[in-house]
Tab-separated table of C-alpha atoms and ligand atoms in Angstrom:
chain	number	residue	atom	x	y	z
A	20	UNK	CA	-0.059	-0.062	0.052
A	21	UNK	CA	1.558	3.227	-1.134
A	22	UNK	CA	0.826	6.711	-0.271
A	23	UNK	CA	2.191	9.855	-1.924
A	24	UNK	CA	2.526	13.132	-0.527
A	25	UNK	CA	3.610	16.336	-2.643
A	26	UNK	CA	4.474	19.428	-0.358
A	27	UNK	CA	5.153	22.681	-1.960
A	28	UNK	CA	6.747	21.092	-4.945
A	29	UNK	CA	8.282	23.267	-7.333
A	30	UNK	CA	10.339	22.964	-10.575
A	31	UNK	CA	12.329	25.463	-12.527
A	32	UNK	CA	13.911	25.151	-15.819
A	33	UNK	CA	16.529	27.882	-15.866
A	34	UNK	CA	14.759	31.049	-14.890
A	35	UNK	CA	11.261	29.570	-15.900
A	36	UNK	CA	9.040	28.060	-13.015
A	37	UNK	CA	7.026	25.394	-14.535
A	38	UNK	CA	5.534	24.039	-11.247
A	39	UNK	CA	4.719	26.591	-8.629
A	40	UNK	CA	4.332	24.865	-5.519
A	41	UNK	CA	1.925	21.937	-5.542
A	42	UNK	CA	0.416	20.298	-2.366
A	43	UNK	CA	-1.273	17.005	-2.887
A	44	UNK	CA	-2.040	13.830	-0.987
A	45	UNK	CA	-2.640	10.623	-2.953
A	46	UNK	CA	-3.800	7.620	-0.784
A	47	UNK	CA	-2.745	4.181	-1.643
A	48	UNK	CA	-4.476	2.450	-4.452
A	49	UNK	CA	-6.215	5.715	-5.688
A	50	UNK	CA	-6.245	6.561	-9.364
A	51	UNK	CA	-5.570	10.114	-9.909
A	52	UNK	CA	-5.443	11.941	-13.207
A	53	UNK	CA	-3.561	15.079	-13.917
A	54	UNK	CA	-5.276	17.145	-16.671
A	55	UNK	CA	-4.926	20.554	-17.986
A	56	UNK	CA	-4.003	22.452	-21.397
A	57	UNK	CA	-0.633	21.875	-23.290
A	58	UNK	CA	2.094	23.171	-21.188
A	59	UNK	CA	0.571	23.384	-17.863
A	60	UNK	CA	3.032	21.128	-16.345
A	61	UNK	CA	1.297	17.706	-16.148
A	62	UNK	CA	4.235	15.850	-17.654
A	63	UNK	CA	6.610	17.714	-15.386
A	64	UNK	CA	4.719	16.936	-12.344
A	65	UNK	CA	4.684	13.166	-13.252
A	66	UNK	CA	8.532	13.265	-14.103
A	67	UNK	CA	9.165	14.808	-10.643
A	68	UNK	CA	7.186	11.872	-9.051
A	69	UNK	CA	9.236	9.532	-11.240
A	70	UNK	CA	12.547	10.861	-10.319
A	71	UNK	CA	13.250	11.790	-14.086
A	72	UNK	CA	13.356	15.531	-13.086
A	73	UNK	CA	15.234	17.130	-10.207
A	74	UNK	CA	12.819	18.769	-7.539
A	75	UNK	CA	13.813	22.512	-7.388
A	76	UNK	CA	11.948	23.060	-3.947
A	77	UNK	CA	9.423	21.204	-1.653
A	78	UNK	CA	9.140	17.560	-0.746
A	79	UNK	CA	7.845	14.384	-2.184
A	80	UNK	CA	7.100	11.545	0.034
A	81	UNK	CA	6.400	7.903	-0.781
A	82	UNK	CA	5.021	5.924	2.395
A	83	UNK	CA	6.073	8.544	4.777
A	84	UNK	CA	9.796	8.663	3.510
A	85	UNK	CA	11.124	11.716	1.606
A	86	UNK	CA	12.395	10.502	-1.684
A	87	UNK	CA	13.552	13.769	-3.393
A	88	UNK	CA	17.026	12.377	-3.719
A	89	UNK	CA	16.194	8.811	-4.534
A	90	UNK	CA	16.974	7.633	-8.138
A	91	UNK	CA	14.007	6.435	-10.159
A	92	UNK	CA	14.789	2.780	-9.906
A	93	UNK	CA	14.662	2.975	-6.182
A	94	UNK	CA	11.318	4.659	-5.790
A	95	UNK	CA	9.050	1.697	-6.533
A	96	UNK	CA	7.443	3.451	-9.474
A	97	UNK	CA	7.095	2.322	-13.110
A	98	UNK	CA	6.228	4.615	-15.925
A	99	UNK	CA	4.507	4.079	-19.264
A	100	UNK	CA	5.178	6.707	-21.936
A	101	UNK	CA	3.173	7.890	-24.849
A	102	UNK	CA	5.972	6.806	-27.244
A	103	UNK	CA	5.861	3.272	-25.637
A	104	UNK	CA	9.879	3.567	-25.485
A	105	UNK	CA	10.198	-0.268	-26.570
A	106	UNK	CA	13.559	-1.719	-27.528
A	107	UNK	CA	13.288	-2.198	-31.372
A	108	UNK	CA	15.668	-5.132	-31.577
A	109	UNK	CA	14.187	-7.135	-28.699
A	110	UNK	CA	11.137	-9.498	-28.950
A	111	UNK	CA	7.994	-8.625	-26.900
A	112	UNK	CA	9.162	-11.347	-24.455
A	113	UNK	CA	12.676	-9.594	-24.016
A	114	UNK	CA	11.152	-6.225	-23.645
A	115	UNK	CA	8.672	-7.431	-20.907
A	116	UNK	CA	11.554	-9.117	-19.183
A	117	UNK	CA	14.066	-6.480	-19.427
A	118	UNK	CA	13.658	-5.009	-15.965
A	119	UNK	CA	13.837	-8.324	-14.448
A	120	UNK	CA	16.960	-9.455	-16.218
A	121	UNK	CA	18.613	-6.232	-15.416
A	122	UNK	CA	18.033	-7.295	-11.678
A	123	UNK	CA	19.514	-10.662	-12.414
A	124	UNK	CA	16.306	-12.612	-11.505
A	125	UNK	CA	16.329	-16.375	-11.768
A	126	UNK	CA	15.630	-17.356	-15.353
A	127	UNK	CA	12.676	-19.652	-14.438
A	128	UNK	CA	11.180	-16.928	-12.354
A	129	UNK	CA	11.647	-14.467	-15.128
A	130	UNK	CA	9.879	-16.699	-17.562
A	131	UNK	CA	6.970	-17.497	-15.105
A	132	UNK	CA	6.433	-13.439	-14.453
A	133	UNK	CA	6.741	-12.780	-18.216
A	134	UNK	CA	4.215	-15.264	-19.219
A	135	UNK	CA	1.774	-14.467	-16.359
A	136	UNK	CA	1.803	-10.780	-17.440
A	137	UNK	CA	1.409	-11.647	-20.933
A	138	UNK	CA	-1.605	-13.812	-20.381
A	139	UNK	CA	-3.141	-10.967	-18.537
A	140	UNK	CA	-2.506	-8.592	-21.209
A	141	UNK	CA	-3.276	-11.011	-24.022
A	142	UNK	CA	0.162	-10.947	-25.396
A	143	UNK	CA	0.957	-14.690	-25.166
A	144	UNK	CA	0.656	-15.304	-29.115
A	145	UNK	CA	3.058	-12.368	-29.699
A	146	UNK	CA	5.928	-12.982	-27.281
A	147	UNK	CA	8.359	-13.911	-30.021
A	148	UNK	CA	7.490	-10.915	-32.266
A	149	UNK	CA	9.487	-7.677	-32.540
A	150	UNK	CA	7.785	-4.292	-31.800
A	151	UNK	CA	7.712	-3.262	-35.386
A	152	UNK	CA	5.578	-6.474	-36.039
A	153	UNK	CA	2.706	-5.084	-33.614
A	154	UNK	CA	-0.115	-2.705	-33.831
A	155	UNK	CA	-0.140	0.489	-31.868
A	156	UNK	CA	-2.280	-0.909	-29.395
A	157	UNK	CA	-0.410	-4.218	-29.033
A	158	UNK	CA	2.853	-2.080	-28.523
A	159	UNK	CA	1.191	-0.150	-25.771
A	160	UNK	CA	0.145	-3.273	-23.935
A	161	UNK	CA	3.832	-4.486	-24.230
A	162	UNK	CA	4.718	-1.022	-22.600
A	163	UNK	CA	2.284	-1.611	-19.890
A	164	UNK	CA	3.607	-5.343	-19.509
A	165	UNK	CA	6.889	-4.100	-18.998
A	166	UNK	CA	5.842	-1.908	-16.178
A	167	UNK	CA	3.718	-4.480	-14.443
A	168	UNK	CA	6.095	-7.241	-14.459
A	169	UNK	CA	8.215	-5.170	-12.092
A	170	UNK	CA	5.391	-5.055	-9.575
A	171	UNK	CA	5.540	-1.506	-8.981
A	172	UNK	CA	3.947	0.350	-5.955
A	173	UNK	CA	3.025	3.226	-8.137
A	174	UNK	CA	2.305	3.256	-11.910
A	175	UNK	CA	2.759	6.487	-13.780
A	176	UNK	CA	1.211	6.870	-17.147
A	177	UNK	CA	2.351	9.864	-19.511
A	178	UNK	CA	-0.375	10.031	-22.058
A	179	UNK	CA	-0.211	6.589	-22.956
A	180	UNK	CA	-3.081	6.326	-25.297
A	181	UNK	CA	-2.464	9.536	-27.401
A	182	UNK	CA	-0.812	7.782	-30.281
A	183	UNK	CA	-3.751	5.312	-30.827
A	184	UNK	CA	-6.927	5.791	-32.950
A	185	UNK	CA	-10.293	6.514	-31.555
A	186	UNK	CA	-11.535	2.961	-31.200
A	187	UNK	CA	-8.396	1.536	-29.882
A	188	UNK	CA	-8.183	4.530	-27.414
A	189	UNK	CA	-11.650	3.377	-26.167
A	190	UNK	CA	-10.683	-0.248	-25.812
A	191	UNK	CA	-7.219	0.499	-24.016
A	192	UNK	CA	-8.990	2.890	-21.701
A	193	UNK	CA	-11.260	-0.042	-20.636
A	194	UNK	CA	-7.882	-2.162	-20.302
A	195	UNK	CA	-6.506	0.327	-17.849
A	196	UNK	CA	-9.673	0.534	-15.819
A	197	UNK	CA	-9.564	-3.159	-15.579
A	198	UNK	CA	-5.766	-3.219	-14.639
A	199	UNK	CA	-6.799	-0.716	-11.725
A	200	UNK	CA	-9.313	-3.077	-10.541
A	201	UNK	CA	-6.964	-6.096	-10.553
A	202	UNK	CA	-4.382	-4.093	-8.767
A	203	UNK	CA	-6.177	-2.488	-6.079
A	204	UNK	CA	-3.290	-1.758	-3.874
A	205	UNK	CA	-1.217	-0.040	-6.632
A	206	UNK	CA	-1.620	3.772	-6.707
A	207	UNK	CA	-1.874	5.052	-10.262
A	208	UNK	CA	-1.346	8.516	-11.646
A	209	UNK	CA	-2.312	9.196	-15.236
A	210	UNK	CA	-1.518	12.342	-17.413
A	211	UNK	CA	-3.861	13.189	-20.221
A	212	UNK	CA	-5.314	16.204	-22.009
A	213	UNK	CA	-8.317	13.965	-22.899
A	214	UNK	CA	-11.080	14.751	-20.523
A	215	UNK	CA	-12.913	11.754	-21.343
A	216	UNK	CA	-10.037	9.554	-20.049
A	217	UNK	CA	-9.865	11.769	-16.982
A	218	UNK	CA	-13.634	11.645	-16.385
A	219	UNK	CA	-14.011	7.730	-16.965
A	220	UNK	CA	-10.683	6.476	-15.322
A	221	UNK	CA	-10.127	8.959	-12.242
A	222	UNK	CA	-10.921	8.336	-8.684
A	223	UNK	CA	-9.951	12.064	-8.426
A	224	UNK	CA	-8.896	14.425	-11.138
A	225	UNK	CA	-6.257	17.315	-10.685
A	226	UNK	CA	-6.789	20.212	-12.988
A	227	UNK	CA	-3.625	21.960	-13.732
A	228	UNK	CA	-3.140	25.442	-15.260
A	229	UNK	CA	0.321	27.229	-15.510
A	230	UNK	CA	1.962	24.898	-12.983
A	231	UNK	CA	-0.755	25.340	-10.420
A	232	UNK	CA	-3.618	23.351	-9.221
A	233	UNK	CA	-6.835	24.834	-9.937
A	234	UNK	CA	-8.959	22.088	-8.356
A	235	UNK	CA	-8.879	18.596	-6.981
A	236	UNK	CA	-12.023	16.328	-6.907
A	237	UNK	CA	-14.036	13.615	-7.995
A	238	UNK	CA	-15.055	13.691	-11.714
A	239	UNK	CA	-18.705	14.498	-11.215
A	240	UNK	CA	-17.735	17.011	-8.488
A	241	UNK	CA	-15.656	18.890	-11.178
A	242	UNK	CA	-18.519	18.718	-13.497
A	243	UNK	CA	-21.304	19.724	-11.025
A	244	UNK	CA	-19.474	22.164	-8.890
A	245	UNK	CA	-16.364	23.587	-10.715
A	246	UNK	CA	-14.387	25.965	-8.526
A	247	UNK	CA	-13.814	28.653	-11.172
A	248	UNK	CA	-14.333	29.509	-14.547
A	249	UNK	CA	-11.193	27.647	-15.716
A	250	UNK	CA	-12.283	24.255	-14.472
A	251	UNK	CA	-16.028	24.834	-15.599
A	252	UNK	CA	-14.619	25.687	-19.089
A	253	UNK	CA	-12.156	22.718	-19.110
A	254	UNK	CA	-14.356	19.940	-17.898
A	255	UNK	CA	-17.179	19.209	-20.248
A	256	UNK	CA	-17.493	18.949	-24.206
A	257	UNK	CA	-18.795	21.164	-25.762
A	258	UNK	CA	-17.520	23.556	-23.107
A	259	UNK	CA	-19.945	25.296	-20.655
A	260	UNK	CA	-21.501	28.477	-22.101
A	261	UNK	CA	-20.578	31.598	-20.357
A	262	UNK	CA	-22.591	34.846	-20.725
A	263	UNK	CA	-21.813	38.170	-19.193
A	264	UNK	CA	-24.819	39.068	-16.849
A	265	UNK	CA	-25.343	42.193	-15.139
A	266	UNK	CA	-26.769	41.702	-11.666
A	267	UNK	CA	-28.665	44.509	-10.390
A	268	UNK	CA	-29.900	43.516	-7.114
A	269	UNK	CA	-31.354	40.615	-5.116
A	270	UNK	CA	-35.055	40.357	-6.057
A	271	UNK	CA	-38.001	38.489	-4.690
A	272	UNK	CA	-37.092	34.879	-5.425
A	273	UNK	CA	-33.722	35.341	-6.641
A	274	UNK	CA	-31.223	37.882	-8.537
A	275	UNK	CA	-32.450	40.310	-10.875
A	276	UNK	CA	-30.287	39.774	-14.056
A	277	UNK	CA	-29.959	41.369	-17.566
A	278	UNK	CA	-27.783	39.889	-20.447
A	279	UNK	CA	-27.842	40.815	-23.826
A	280	UNK	CA	-30.128	43.378	-25.118
A	281	UNK	CA	-33.584	43.446	-23.745
A	282	UNK	CA	-33.123	40.010	-22.012
A	283	UNK	CA	-33.879	40.291	-18.228
A	284	UNK	CA	-34.738	37.568	-16.079
A	285	UNK	CA	-34.748	36.825	-12.203
A	286	UNK	CA	-32.483	33.866	-11.683
A	287	UNK	CA	-33.298	31.675	-8.667
A	288	UNK	CA	-30.079	32.154	-7.129
A	289	UNK	CA	-28.734	33.597	-3.907
A	290	UNK	CA	-25.371	34.761	-3.356
A	291	UNK	CA	-23.827	36.230	-0.164
A	292	UNK	CA	-22.958	39.961	0.348
A	293	UNK	CA	-23.748	42.621	-2.296
A	294	UNK	CA	-24.588	40.814	-5.643
A	295	UNK	CA	-24.469	43.745	-7.853
A	296	UNK	CA	-22.267	43.900	-10.869
A	297	UNK	CA	-21.170	42.119	-14.021
A	298	UNK	CA	-20.782	38.289	-13.338
A	299	UNK	CA	-20.300	35.455	-15.519
A	300	UNK	CA	-23.351	33.083	-15.840
A	301	UNK	CA	-22.337	29.298	-16.778
A	302	UNK	CA	-24.789	26.774	-18.055
A	303	UNK	CA	-23.681	23.507	-19.959
A	304	UNK	CA	-25.068	22.924	-23.413
A	305	UNK	CA	-26.840	19.826	-22.173
A	306	UNK	CA	-28.640	21.809	-19.464
A	307	UNK	CA	-30.229	24.291	-21.676
A	308	UNK	CA	-33.974	23.545	-22.326
A	309	UNK	CA	-35.871	24.633	-25.193
A	310	UNK	CA	-39.046	26.308	-23.882
A	311	UNK	CA	-41.504	28.858	-25.486
A	312	UNK	CA	-41.152	30.961	-22.552
A	313	UNK	CA	-37.475	30.626	-21.803
A	314	UNK	CA	-35.267	33.626	-20.605
A	315	UNK	CA	-32.896	33.323	-23.613
A	316	UNK	CA	-34.225	34.365	-26.921
A	317	UNK	CA	-31.654	33.307	-29.751
A	318	UNK	CA	-31.282	33.149	-33.332
A	319	UNK	CA	-30.145	29.752	-34.693
A	320	UNK	CA	-26.764	29.960	-36.574
A	321	UNK	CA	-26.087	26.269	-37.288
A	322	UNK	CA	-27.270	22.938	-36.203
A	323	UNK	CA	-25.266	19.718	-36.094
A	324	UNK	CA	-27.138	16.549	-35.985
A	325	UNK	CA	-24.913	13.910	-34.550
A	326	UNK	CA	-27.497	11.100	-34.550
A	327	UNK	CA	-28.056	10.387	-30.968
A	328	UNK	CA	-27.982	14.003	-30.210
A	329	UNK	CA	-27.695	17.511	-31.816
A	330	UNK	CA	-25.845	20.654	-31.144
A	331	UNK	CA	-27.431	24.206	-31.688
A	332	UNK	CA	-25.112	26.955	-32.284
A	333	UNK	CA	-27.092	30.137	-31.525
A	334	UNK	CA	-26.605	33.820	-30.856
A	335	UNK	CA	-28.253	36.178	-28.371
A	336	UNK	CA	-29.310	39.675	-29.548
A	337	UNK	CA	-26.147	41.207	-27.816
A	338	UNK	CA	-23.913	39.047	-29.901
A	339	UNK	CA	-22.981	36.353	-27.360
A	340	UNK	CA	-22.964	32.819	-28.622
A	341	UNK	CA	-24.175	29.621	-27.024
A	342	UNK	CA	-24.423	25.886	-27.765
A	343	UNK	CA	-27.353	23.728	-26.847
A	344	UNK	CA	-27.255	20.063	-26.807
A	345	UNK	CA	-30.468	17.979	-27.078
A	346	UNK	CA	-31.225	14.238	-27.766
A	347	UNK	CA	-32.080	12.957	-31.258
A	348	UNK	CA	-32.258	15.083	-34.448
A	349	UNK	CA	-33.634	18.611	-34.711
A	350	UNK	CA	-35.150	20.359	-37.893
A	351	UNK	CA	-34.199	24.091	-36.976
A	352	UNK	CA	-32.533	25.896	-39.751
A	353	UNK	CA	-30.239	28.914	-39.531
A	354	UNK	CA	-32.034	32.124	-38.863
A	355	UNK	CA	-34.652	30.244	-36.899
A	356	UNK	CA	-35.714	32.070	-33.468
A	357	UNK	CA	-35.786	29.676	-30.318
A	358	UNK	CA	-35.942	30.403	-26.512
A	359	UNK	CA	-34.037	28.447	-24.132
A	360	UNK	CA	-34.867	28.161	-20.274
A	361	UNK	CA	-32.122	28.004	-17.622
A	362	UNK	CA	-33.189	25.329	-15.257
A	363	UNK	CA	-32.393	26.580	-11.819
A	364	UNK	CA	-30.504	23.443	-10.642
A	365	UNK	CA	-27.953	23.853	-13.447
A	366	UNK	CA	-27.054	27.573	-13.226
A	367	UNK	CA	-23.552	28.526	-12.256
A	368	UNK	CA	-22.571	32.050	-11.219
A	369	UNK	CA	-18.859	33.228	-11.251
A	370	UNK	CA	-17.542	36.520	-9.609
A	371	UNK	CA	-15.433	39.027	-11.386
A	372	UNK	CA	-12.268	37.289	-10.402
A	373	UNK	CA	-13.515	34.142	-12.077
A	374	UNK	CA	-14.249	32.169	-8.714
A	375	UNK	CA	-17.634	30.378	-8.496
A	376	UNK	CA	-19.976	32.139	-6.445
A	377	UNK	CA	-21.135	28.939	-5.083
A	378	UNK	CA	-24.692	30.342	-5.719
A	379	UNK	CA	-27.228	28.823	-3.596
A	380	UNK	CA	-30.132	27.556	-5.800
A	381	UNK	CA	-33.264	29.007	-4.257
B	6	ATP	P1	1.788	18.729	-23.002
B	6	ATP	O1	0.322	18.413	-22.728
B	6	ATP	O2	1.985	19.686	-24.114
B	6	ATP	O3	2.669	17.616	-22.940
B	6	ATP	P2	2.242	19.441	-20.243
B	6	ATP	O4	1.178	19.903	-19.484
B	6	ATP	O5	2.698	18.029	-20.066
B	6	ATP	O6	2.167	19.810	-21.757
B	6	ATP	P3	4.927	20.168	-19.506
B	6	ATP	O7	5.744	19.264	-20.461
B	6	ATP	O8	5.073	19.546	-18.144
B	6	ATP	O9	3.587	20.541	-19.838
B	6	ATP	O10	5.723	21.474	-19.461
B	6	ATP	C1	5.442	22.670	-18.518
B	6	ATP	C2	6.231	23.768	-18.921
B	6	ATP	O11	7.679	23.395	-18.660
B	6	ATP	C3	6.187	24.290	-20.378
B	6	ATP	O12	6.169	25.658	-20.381
B	6	ATP	C4	7.369	23.603	-20.874
B	6	ATP	O13	7.826	24.524	-22.115
B	6	ATP	C5	8.401	23.713	-19.730
B	6	ATP	N1	9.482	22.626	-19.868
B	6	ATP	C6	9.225	21.384	-19.741
B	6	ATP	N2	10.201	20.613	-19.786
B	6	ATP	C7	11.272	21.460	-20.009
B	6	ATP	C8	12.822	21.440	-20.170
B	6	ATP	N3	13.218	20.251	-20.163
B	6	ATP	N4	13.517	22.634	-20.227
B	6	ATP	C9	12.724	23.823	-20.193
B	6	ATP	N5	11.423	23.896	-20.141
B	6	ATP	C10	10.606	22.795	-19.977
């Protein structure tokens, strides 16, 4: 059982600070996913944990012992890379066995462990092949096999599925989820910029931006209660709609709001203090409800029928755009006038500094 603790972890490359002091506790057996846009520092944070980069400041502990100075091989971690990093001249068997052979394990034991791992990952038939004779998904399984065979305490995945096509990604995602179930004591940390992977694999997601943690939480917690505009916009596809809204006062039954030209409504929300000012209202595309008396009168610009669902791209009188998602197909054409209601339980309000107003639904 392995617990990780990051305390004020920092990393500078020359004068550039890529990680600005990250605090995080990861209990044993947890599957944690680091997500964030390109350059936010997810891979760097993972490499600090792996020992592939030196920590500039702060402490990294594994099972209560500070490991800042320990080389990667002594940390009990195994890393799986996006590029697979297989040895091209070695067979699948030799690639998986490599770490054990290095440790001069008994030949019979190596053979047993490699075959066990190969069976788990359905690689038994491929053990004599070279990496170039494998598909992308099979290569990635070999890379995972090579990590599992070492029986690590912590598994680190750096965008392991990015090189695969869409259907293979879905399949491998399932395999990684199964792996987590089969190895319940192994702590897993997974880096991706694919939020579907993050939402489906994670026990907890860590959202990073510019080397800082924006929010840590369970997937649905981030979806339903984003702490700020950044997380709200990052989790969910298509992204949450954001509309500038002038809150004039707390009114009977909520907040009196105006957005766009001539669009006024009372939102059934309550926030503490003086609510007046320009805020940002957030509503997810799937939560906008078409309704003849809805508060948002829009003009349809484009409709995308996806089969099981549709997306309506529309514009408000003031010029702001929004996307609404509904089930099935829709007939609406460009130029059509529609109205959307804001269902009270799904409206988010963000303050001037981007933090969620954690509005009370009245
Ligand atoms: P991506 O999704 O594009 O892989 P990322 O979130 O993993 O991005 P990192 O690779 O961790 O981002 O990079 C974080 C920041 O640190 C970036 O600004 C990057 O340019 C910088 N950086 C990373 N590695 C180095 C390095 N070896 N030398 C200098 N700067 C680096």
